[in-house]
Coordinates of N, CA and C in Angstrom, one line a residue:
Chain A
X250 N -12.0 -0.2 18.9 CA -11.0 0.4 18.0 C -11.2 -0.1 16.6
X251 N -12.0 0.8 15.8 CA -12.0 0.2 14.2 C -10.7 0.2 13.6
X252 N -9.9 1.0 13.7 CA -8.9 1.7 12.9 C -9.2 2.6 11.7
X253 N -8.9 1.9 10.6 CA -9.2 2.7 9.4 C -10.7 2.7 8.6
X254 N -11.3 3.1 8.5 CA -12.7 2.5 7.8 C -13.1 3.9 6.9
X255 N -13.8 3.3 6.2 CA -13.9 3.7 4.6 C -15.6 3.7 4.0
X256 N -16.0 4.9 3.5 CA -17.2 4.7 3.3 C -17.6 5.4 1.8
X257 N -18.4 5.1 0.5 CA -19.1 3.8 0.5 C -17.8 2.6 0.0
X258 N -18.2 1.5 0.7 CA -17.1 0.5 0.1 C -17.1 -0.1 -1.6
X259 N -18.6 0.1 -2.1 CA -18.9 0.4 -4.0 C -19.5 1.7 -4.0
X260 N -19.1 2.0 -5.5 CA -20.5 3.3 -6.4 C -20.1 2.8 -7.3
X261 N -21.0 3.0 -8.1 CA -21.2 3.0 -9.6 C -21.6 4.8 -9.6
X262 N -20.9 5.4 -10.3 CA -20.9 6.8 -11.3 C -20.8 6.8 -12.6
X263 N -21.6 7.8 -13.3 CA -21.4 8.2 -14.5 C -20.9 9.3 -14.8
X264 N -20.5 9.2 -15.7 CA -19.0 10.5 -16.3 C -19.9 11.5 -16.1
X265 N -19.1 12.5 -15.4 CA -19.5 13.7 -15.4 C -19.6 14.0 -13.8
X266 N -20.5 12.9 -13.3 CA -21.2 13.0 -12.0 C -19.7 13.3 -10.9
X267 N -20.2 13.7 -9.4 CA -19.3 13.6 -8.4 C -19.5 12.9 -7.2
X268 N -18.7 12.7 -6.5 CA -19.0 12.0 -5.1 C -17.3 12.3 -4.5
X269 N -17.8 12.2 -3.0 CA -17.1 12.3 -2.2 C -16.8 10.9 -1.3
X270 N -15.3 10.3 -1.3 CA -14.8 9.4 -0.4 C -14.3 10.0 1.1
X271 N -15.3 9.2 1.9 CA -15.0 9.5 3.5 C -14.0 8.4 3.9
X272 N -12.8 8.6 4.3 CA -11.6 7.9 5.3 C -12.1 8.3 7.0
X273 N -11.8 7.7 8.1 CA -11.7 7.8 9.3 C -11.4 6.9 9.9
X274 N -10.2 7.2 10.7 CA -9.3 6.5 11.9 C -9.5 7.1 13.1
X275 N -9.1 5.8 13.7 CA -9.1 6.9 15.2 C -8.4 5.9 16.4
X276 N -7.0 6.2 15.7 CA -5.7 5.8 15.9 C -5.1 6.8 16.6
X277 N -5.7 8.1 16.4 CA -4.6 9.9 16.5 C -4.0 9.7 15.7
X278 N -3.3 9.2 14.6 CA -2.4 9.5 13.3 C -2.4 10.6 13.0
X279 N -1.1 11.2 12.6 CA -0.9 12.4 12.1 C -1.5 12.3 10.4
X280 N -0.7 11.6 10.0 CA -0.8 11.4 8.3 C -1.7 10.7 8.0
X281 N -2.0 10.8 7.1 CA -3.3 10.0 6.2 C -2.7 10.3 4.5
X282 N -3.4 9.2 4.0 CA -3.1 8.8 2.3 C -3.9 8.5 1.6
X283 N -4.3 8.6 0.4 CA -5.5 8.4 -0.7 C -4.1 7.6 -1.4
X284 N -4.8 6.5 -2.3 CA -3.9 5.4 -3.0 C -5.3 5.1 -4.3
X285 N -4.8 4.7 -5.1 CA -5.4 4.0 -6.0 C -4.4 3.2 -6.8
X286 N -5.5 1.9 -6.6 CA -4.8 0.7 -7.0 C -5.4 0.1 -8.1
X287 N -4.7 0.1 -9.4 CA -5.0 -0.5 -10.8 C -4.5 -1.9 -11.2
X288 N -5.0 -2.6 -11.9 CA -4.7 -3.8 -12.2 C -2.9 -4.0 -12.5
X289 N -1.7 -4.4 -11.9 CA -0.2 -4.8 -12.5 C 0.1 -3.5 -12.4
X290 N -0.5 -2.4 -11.6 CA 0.4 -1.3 -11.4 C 0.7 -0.7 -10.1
X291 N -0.1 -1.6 -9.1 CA 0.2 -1.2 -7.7 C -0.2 0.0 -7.1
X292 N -0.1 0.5 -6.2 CA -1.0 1.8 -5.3 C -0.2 2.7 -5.8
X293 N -0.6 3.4 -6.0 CA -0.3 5.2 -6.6 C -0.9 5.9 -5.8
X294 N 0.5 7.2 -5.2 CA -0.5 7.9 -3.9 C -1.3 9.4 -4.7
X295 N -2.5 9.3 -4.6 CA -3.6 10.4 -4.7 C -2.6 11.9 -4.1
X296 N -3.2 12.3 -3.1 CA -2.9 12.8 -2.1 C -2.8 12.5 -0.9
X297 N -1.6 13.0 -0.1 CA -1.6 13.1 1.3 C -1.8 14.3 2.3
X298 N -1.8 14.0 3.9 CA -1.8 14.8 4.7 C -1.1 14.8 5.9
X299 N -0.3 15.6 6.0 CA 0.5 15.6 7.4 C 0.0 16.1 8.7
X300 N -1.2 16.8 8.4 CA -1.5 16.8 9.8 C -3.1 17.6 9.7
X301 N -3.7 17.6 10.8 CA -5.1 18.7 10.4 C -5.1 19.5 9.8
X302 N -5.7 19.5 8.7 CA -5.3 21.3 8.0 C -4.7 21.0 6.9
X303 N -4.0 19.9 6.5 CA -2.9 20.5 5.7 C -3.6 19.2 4.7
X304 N -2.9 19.6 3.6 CA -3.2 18.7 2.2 C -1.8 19.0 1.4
X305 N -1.5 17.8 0.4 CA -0.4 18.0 -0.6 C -0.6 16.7 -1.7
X306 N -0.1 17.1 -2.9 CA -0.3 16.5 -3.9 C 0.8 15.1 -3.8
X307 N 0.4 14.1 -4.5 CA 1.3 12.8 -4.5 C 1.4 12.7 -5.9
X308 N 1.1 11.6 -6.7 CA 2.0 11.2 -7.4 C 0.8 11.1 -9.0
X309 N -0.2 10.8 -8.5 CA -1.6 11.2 -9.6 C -2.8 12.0 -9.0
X310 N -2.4 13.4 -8.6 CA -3.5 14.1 -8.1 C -4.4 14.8 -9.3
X311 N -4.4 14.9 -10.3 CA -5.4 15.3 -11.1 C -6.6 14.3 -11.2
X312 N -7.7 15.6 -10.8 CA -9.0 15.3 -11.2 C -9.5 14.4 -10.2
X313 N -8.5 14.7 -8.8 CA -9.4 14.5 -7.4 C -8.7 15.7 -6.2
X314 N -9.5 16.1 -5.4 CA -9.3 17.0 -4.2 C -9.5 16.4 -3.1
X315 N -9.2 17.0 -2.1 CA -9.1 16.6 -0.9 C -8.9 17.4 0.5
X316 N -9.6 17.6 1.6 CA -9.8 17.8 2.5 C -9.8 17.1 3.8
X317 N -8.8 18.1 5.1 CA -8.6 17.2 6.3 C -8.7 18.4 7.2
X318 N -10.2 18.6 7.3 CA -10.4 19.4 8.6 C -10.3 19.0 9.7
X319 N -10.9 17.6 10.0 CA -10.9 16.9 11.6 C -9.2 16.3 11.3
X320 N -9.1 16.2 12.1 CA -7.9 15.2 12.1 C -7.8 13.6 12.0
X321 N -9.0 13.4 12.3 CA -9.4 11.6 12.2 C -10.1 11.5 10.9
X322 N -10.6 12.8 10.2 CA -11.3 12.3 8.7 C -10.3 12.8 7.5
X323 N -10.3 12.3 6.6 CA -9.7 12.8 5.4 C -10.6 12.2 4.1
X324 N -11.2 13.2 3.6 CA -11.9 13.1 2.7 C -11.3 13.3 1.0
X325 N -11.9 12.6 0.1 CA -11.5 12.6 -1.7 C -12.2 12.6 -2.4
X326 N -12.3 13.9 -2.9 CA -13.5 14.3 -3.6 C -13.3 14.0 -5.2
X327 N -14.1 13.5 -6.1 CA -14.1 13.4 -7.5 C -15.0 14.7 -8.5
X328 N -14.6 15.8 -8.7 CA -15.6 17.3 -9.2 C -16.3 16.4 -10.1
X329 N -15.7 15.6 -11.3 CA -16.2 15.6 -12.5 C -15.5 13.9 -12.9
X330 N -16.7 12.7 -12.4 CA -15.5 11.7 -12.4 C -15.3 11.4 -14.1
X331 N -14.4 10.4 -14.6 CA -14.2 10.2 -15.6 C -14.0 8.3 -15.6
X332 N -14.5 7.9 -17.1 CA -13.9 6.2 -16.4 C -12.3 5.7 -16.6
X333 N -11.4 6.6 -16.8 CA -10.0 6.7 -16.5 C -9.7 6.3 -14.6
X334 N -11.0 7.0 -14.2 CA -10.5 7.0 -12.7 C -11.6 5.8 -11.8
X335 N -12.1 5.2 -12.4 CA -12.4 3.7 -12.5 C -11.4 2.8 -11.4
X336 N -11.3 2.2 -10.2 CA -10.4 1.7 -9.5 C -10.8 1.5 -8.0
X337 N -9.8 0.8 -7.3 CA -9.8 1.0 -6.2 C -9.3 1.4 -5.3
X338 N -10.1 2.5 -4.4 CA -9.0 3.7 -3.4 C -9.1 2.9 -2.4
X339 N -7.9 3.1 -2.0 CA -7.3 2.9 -0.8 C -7.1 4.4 0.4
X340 N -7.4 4.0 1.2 CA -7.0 5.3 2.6 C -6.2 4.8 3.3
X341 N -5.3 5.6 3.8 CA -4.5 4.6 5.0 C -3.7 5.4 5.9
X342 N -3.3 5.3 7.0 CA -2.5 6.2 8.0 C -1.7 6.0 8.6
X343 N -0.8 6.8 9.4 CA 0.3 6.4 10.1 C 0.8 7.5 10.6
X344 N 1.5 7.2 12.2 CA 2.2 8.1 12.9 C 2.9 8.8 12.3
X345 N 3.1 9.9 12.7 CA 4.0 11.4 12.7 C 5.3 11.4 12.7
X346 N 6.1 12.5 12.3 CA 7.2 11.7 12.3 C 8.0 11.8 14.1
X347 N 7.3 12.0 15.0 CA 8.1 11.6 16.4 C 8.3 10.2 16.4
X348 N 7.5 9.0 15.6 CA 7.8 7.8 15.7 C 8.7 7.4 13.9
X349 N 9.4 6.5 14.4 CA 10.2 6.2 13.0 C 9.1 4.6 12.6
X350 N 8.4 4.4 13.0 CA 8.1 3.5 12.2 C 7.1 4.4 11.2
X351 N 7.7 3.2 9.9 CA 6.8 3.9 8.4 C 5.3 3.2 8.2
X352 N 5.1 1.8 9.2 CA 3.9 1.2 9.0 C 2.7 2.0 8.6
X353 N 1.7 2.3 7.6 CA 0.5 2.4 7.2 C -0.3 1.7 7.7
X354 N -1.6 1.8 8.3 CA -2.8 1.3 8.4 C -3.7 1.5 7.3
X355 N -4.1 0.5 6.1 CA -5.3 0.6 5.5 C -6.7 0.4 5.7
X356 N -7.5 1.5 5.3 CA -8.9 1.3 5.3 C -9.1 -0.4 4.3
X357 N -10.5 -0.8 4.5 CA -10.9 -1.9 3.2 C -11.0 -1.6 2.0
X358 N -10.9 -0.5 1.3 CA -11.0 0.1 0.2 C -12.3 0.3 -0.4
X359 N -12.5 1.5 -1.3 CA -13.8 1.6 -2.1 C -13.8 1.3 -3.6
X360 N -14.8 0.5 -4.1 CA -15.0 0.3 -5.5 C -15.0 1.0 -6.4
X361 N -14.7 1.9 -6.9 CA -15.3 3.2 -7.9 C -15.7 2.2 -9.3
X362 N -16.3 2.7 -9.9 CA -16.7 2.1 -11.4 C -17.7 3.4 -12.0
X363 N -16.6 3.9 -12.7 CA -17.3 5.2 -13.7 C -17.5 4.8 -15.0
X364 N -18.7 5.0 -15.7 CA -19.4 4.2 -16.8 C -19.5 5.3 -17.7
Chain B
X299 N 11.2 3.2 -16.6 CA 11.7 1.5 -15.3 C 10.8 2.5 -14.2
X300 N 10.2 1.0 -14.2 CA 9.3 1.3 -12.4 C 10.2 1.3 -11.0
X301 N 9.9 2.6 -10.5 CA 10.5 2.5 -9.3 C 10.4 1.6 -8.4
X302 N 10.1 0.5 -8.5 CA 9.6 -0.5 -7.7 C 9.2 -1.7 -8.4
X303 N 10.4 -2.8 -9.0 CA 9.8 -4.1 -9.8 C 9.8 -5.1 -9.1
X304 N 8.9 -6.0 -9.4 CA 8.9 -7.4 -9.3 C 8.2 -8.2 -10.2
X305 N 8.5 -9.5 -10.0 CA 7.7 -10.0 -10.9 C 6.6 -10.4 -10.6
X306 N 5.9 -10.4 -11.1 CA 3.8 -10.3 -10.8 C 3.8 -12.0 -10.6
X307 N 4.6 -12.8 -11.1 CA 4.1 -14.1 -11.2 C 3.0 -15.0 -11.5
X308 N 2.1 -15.4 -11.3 CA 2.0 -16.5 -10.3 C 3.3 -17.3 -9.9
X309 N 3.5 -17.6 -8.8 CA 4.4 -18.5 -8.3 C 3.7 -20.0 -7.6
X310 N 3.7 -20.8 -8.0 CA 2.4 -21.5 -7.4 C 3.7 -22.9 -7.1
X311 N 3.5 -23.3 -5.9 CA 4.1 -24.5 -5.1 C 3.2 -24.9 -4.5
X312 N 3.5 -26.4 -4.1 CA 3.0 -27.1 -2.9 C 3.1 -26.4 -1.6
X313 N 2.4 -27.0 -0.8 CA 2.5 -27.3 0.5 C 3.9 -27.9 1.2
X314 N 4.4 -26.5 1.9 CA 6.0 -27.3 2.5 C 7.0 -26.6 2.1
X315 N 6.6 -26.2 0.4 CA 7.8 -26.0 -0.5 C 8.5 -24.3 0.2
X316 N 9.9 -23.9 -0.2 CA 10.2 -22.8 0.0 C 10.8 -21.8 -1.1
X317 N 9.9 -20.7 -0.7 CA 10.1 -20.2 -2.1 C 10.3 -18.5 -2.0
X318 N 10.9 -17.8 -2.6 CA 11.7 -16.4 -2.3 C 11.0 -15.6 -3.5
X319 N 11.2 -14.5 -3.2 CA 10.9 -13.3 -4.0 C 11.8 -12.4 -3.7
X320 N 11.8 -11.5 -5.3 CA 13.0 -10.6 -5.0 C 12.4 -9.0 -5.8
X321 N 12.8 -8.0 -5.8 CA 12.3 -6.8 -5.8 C 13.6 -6.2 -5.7
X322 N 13.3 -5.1 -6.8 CA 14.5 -4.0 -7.1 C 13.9 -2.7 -7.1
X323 N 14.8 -1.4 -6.5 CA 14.5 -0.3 -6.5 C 15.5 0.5 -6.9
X324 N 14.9 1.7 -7.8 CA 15.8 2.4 -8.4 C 16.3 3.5 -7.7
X325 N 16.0 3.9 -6.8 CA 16.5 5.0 -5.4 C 17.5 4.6 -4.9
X326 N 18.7 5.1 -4.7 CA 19.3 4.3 -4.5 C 19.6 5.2 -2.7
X327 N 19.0 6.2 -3.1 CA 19.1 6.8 -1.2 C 17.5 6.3 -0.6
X328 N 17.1 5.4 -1.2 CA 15.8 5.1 -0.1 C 16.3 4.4 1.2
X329 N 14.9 4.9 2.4 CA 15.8 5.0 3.2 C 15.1 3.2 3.8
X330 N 13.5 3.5 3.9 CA 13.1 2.2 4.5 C 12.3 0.8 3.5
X331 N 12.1 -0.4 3.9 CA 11.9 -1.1 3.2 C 11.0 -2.0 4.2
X332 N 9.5 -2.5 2.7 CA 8.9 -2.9 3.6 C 8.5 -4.8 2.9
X333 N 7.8 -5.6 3.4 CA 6.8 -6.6 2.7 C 5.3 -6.2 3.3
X334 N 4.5 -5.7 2.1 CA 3.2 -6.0 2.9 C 2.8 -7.3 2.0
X335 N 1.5 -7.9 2.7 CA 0.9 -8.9 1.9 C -0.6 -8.0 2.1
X336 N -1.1 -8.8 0.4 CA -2.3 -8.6 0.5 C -3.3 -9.5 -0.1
X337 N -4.2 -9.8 0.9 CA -5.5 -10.8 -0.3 C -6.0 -10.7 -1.1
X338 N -6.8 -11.6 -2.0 CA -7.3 -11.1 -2.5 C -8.8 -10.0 -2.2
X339 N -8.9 -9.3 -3.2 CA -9.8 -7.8 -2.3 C -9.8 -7.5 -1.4
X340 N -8.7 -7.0 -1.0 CA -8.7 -7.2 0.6 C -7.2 -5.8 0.7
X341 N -7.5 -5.6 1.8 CA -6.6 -3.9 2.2 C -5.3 -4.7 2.5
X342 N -4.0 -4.0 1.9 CA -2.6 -4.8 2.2 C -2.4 -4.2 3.7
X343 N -1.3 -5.4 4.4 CA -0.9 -5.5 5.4 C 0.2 -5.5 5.8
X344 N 0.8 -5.1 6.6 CA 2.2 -4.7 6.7 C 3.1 -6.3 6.7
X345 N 3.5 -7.5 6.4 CA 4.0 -8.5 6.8 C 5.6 -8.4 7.6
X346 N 6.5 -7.5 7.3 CA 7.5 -7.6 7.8 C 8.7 -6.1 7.5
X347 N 8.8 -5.4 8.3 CA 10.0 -4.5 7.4 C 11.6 -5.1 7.5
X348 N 12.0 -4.5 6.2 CA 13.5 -5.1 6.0 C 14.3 -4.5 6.7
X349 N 16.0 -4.7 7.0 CA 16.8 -4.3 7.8 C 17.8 -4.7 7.0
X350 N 18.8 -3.7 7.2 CA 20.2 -4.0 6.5 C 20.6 -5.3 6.9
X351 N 20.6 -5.5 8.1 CA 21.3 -6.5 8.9 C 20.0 -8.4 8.2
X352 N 19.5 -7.8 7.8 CA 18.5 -9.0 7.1 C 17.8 -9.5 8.7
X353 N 16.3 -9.8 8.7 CA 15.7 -10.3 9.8 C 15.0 -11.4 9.2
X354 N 14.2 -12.0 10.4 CA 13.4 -13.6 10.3 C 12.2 -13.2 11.7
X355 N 11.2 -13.8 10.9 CA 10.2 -13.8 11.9 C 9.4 -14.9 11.6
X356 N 9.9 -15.8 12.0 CA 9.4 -17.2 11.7 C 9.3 -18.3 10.8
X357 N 8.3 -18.2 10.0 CA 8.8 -19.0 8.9 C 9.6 -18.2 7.3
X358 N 9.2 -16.6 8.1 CA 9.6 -15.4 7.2 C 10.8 -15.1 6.8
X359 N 12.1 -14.9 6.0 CA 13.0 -14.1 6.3 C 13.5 -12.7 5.2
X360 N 13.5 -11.8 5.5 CA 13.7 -10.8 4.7 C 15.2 -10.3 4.4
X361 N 15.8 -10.2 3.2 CA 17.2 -9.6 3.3 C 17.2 -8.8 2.3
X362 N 18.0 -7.4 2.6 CA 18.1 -6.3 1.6 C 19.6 -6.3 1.5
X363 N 20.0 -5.8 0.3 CA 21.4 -5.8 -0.8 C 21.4 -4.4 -1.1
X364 N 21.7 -3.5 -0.5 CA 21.8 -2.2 -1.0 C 22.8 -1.3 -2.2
X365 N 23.4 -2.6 -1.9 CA 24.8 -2.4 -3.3 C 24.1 -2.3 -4.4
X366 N 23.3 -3.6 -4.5 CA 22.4 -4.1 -5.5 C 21.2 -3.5 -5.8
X367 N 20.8 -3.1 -5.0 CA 19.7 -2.4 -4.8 C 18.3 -3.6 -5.1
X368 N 18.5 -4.7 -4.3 CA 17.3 -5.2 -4.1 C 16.8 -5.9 -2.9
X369 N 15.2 -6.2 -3.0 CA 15.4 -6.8 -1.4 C 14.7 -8.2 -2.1
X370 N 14.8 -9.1 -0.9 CA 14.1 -10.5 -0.9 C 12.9 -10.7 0.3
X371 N 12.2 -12.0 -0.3 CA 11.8 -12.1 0.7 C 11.4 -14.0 0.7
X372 N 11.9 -14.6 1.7 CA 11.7 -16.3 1.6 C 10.8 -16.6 2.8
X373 N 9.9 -17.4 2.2 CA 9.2 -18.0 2.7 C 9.1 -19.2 2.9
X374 N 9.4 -20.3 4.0 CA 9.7 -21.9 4.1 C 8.4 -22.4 4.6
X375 N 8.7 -23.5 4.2 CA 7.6 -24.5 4.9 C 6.3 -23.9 4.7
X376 N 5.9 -23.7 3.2 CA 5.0 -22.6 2.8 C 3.3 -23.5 3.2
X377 N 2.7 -22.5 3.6 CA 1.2 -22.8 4.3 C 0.3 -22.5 2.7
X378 N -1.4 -23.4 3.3 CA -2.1 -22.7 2.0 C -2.4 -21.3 2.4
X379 N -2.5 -21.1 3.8 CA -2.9 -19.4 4.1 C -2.0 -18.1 3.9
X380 N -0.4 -18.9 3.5 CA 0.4 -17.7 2.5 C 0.2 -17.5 1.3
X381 N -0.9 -18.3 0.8 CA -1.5 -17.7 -0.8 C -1.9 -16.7 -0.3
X382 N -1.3 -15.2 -1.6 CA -1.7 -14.2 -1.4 C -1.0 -13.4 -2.5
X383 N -0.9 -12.0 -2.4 CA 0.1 -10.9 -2.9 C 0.8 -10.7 -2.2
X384 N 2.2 -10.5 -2.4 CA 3.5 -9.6 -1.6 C 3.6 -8.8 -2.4
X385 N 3.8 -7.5 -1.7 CA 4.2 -6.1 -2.5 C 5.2 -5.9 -1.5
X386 N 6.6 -5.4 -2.6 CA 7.8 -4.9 -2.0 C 7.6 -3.4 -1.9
X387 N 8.0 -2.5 -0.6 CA 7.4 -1.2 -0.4 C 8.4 -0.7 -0.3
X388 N 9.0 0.5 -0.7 CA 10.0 1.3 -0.5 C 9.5 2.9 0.0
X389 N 10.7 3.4 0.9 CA 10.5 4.9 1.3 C 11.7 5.8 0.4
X390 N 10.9 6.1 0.0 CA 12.1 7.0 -1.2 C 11.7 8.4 -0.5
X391 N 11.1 8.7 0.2 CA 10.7 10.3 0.3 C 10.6 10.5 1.7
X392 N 11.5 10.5 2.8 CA 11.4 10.4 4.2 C 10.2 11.6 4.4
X393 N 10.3 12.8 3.7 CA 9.5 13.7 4.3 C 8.3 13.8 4.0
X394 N 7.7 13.1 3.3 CA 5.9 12.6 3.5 C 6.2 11.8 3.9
X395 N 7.3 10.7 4.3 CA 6.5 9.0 4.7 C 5.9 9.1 3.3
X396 N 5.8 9.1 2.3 CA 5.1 8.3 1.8 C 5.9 6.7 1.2
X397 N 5.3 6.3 0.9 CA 5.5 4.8 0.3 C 5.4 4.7 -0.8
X398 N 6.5 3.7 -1.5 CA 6.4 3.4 -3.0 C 6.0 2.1 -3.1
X399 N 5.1 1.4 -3.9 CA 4.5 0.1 -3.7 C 4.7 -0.4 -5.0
X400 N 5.6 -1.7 -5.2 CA 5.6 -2.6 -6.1 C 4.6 -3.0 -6.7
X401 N 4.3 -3.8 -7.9 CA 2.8 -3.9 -8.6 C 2.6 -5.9 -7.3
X402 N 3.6 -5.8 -6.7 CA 3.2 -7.4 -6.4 C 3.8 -8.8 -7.0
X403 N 4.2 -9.5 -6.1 CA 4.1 -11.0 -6.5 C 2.6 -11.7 -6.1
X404 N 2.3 -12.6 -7.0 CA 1.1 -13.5 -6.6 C 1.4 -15.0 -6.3
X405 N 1.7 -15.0 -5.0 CA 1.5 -16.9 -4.4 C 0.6 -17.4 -4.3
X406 N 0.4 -18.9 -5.0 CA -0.3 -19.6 -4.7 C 0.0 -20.7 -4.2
X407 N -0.1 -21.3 -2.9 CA 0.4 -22.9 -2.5 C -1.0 -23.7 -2.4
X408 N -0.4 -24.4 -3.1 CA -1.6 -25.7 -3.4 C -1.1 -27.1 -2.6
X409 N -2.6 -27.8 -2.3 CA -2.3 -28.5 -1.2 C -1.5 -30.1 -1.9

């Protein structure tokens, strides 16, 4: 049972360029979450997902996308990165709402560094 | 004002010492309340959720003030393996679950 895992754990990008962040659990979790976490500002949610299929915007969704075809992957795509978006993502997941606990499980996080 | 303050600290004690943290949120209909800790570089972890009724889980104890709108969190008989980050986590949005994350306290217990 890995739980959350996260792939690549660094990149180095340059402005302009794109890449895609792979999340996968395999927990069965309904939800899944993109976070990024900046120096004295704490996790900021990207986007989330409630369930296969579905995607919705959080709290700084500009100038990343995201797809959740399988149910155990949720992917975060960067079209065009910028070094604004320089940080570290977080992924993380957690039961549906038939359970009341709010616990998240995080991935180890990935490095971004846009130059 | 951040939906979620604390003070970043450093908080730095000995070995033994007991020492609290406190965190305010401006929601005042949030519904759940969490402590995660986190390492350094390292993915946070859930340490404890709060309860009106205030709980303890060892050397842990958590209590939320809803009047006040803040929660605590004390730690006794502090270890060097509780150096770390606490982030106070609030559920302001039942219908994503999502979570609102404090920027953190930073402990350091020195031996």
């Amino acid at each position: 049972n890995a739980g959350v895992t996260q792939t690549p754990k660094f990149r180095v990008l340059k402005t302009g360029q794109s890449m895609t962040l792979l999340c996968a659990q395999d927990m069965n979790h309904e939800y899944m979450y993109w976070y990024r976490q900046d120096p004295g500002m704490g996790l900021r949610l990207i986007h989330y997902s409630v369930g296969e299929g579905t995607t919705a915007k959080g709290e700084v969704p500009d100038g990343y996308n995201v797809s959740r075809l399988k149910k155990q992957n949720f992917l975060l795509g960067l079209e065009s990165a910028a070094p604004s978006q320089t940080s570290v993502y977080f992924c993380a997941s957690s039961y549906g709402l038939a359970d009341n606990s709010y616990e998240q499980y995080f991935g180890p996080g990935t490095r971004l560094t846009v130059t | 004002r951040k939906e979620v303050e604390q003070d970043p600290g450093p908080f730095n004690v000995p070995e033994g010492a007991t020492v609290a943290f406190n965190c305010t949120y401006s929601n005042s209909a949030s519904q759940s309340f969490f402590w995660y800790r986190q390492d350094c570089r390292k993915e946070p972890k859930l340490l404890m959720s709060v309860y009106s009724s205030g709980n303890e889980d060892g050397r842990f104890t958590a209590q939320l003030n809803r009047a006040s709108q803040y929660i605590s969190l004390l730690i006794r008989d502090s270890k060097l393996s509780d150096s770390a980050t606490y982030l106070c986590v609030v559920n302001m949005d039942t219908g994503r679950r999502a979570l609102t994350f404090g920027s953190g306290t930073r402990l350091q217990v020195q031996p």
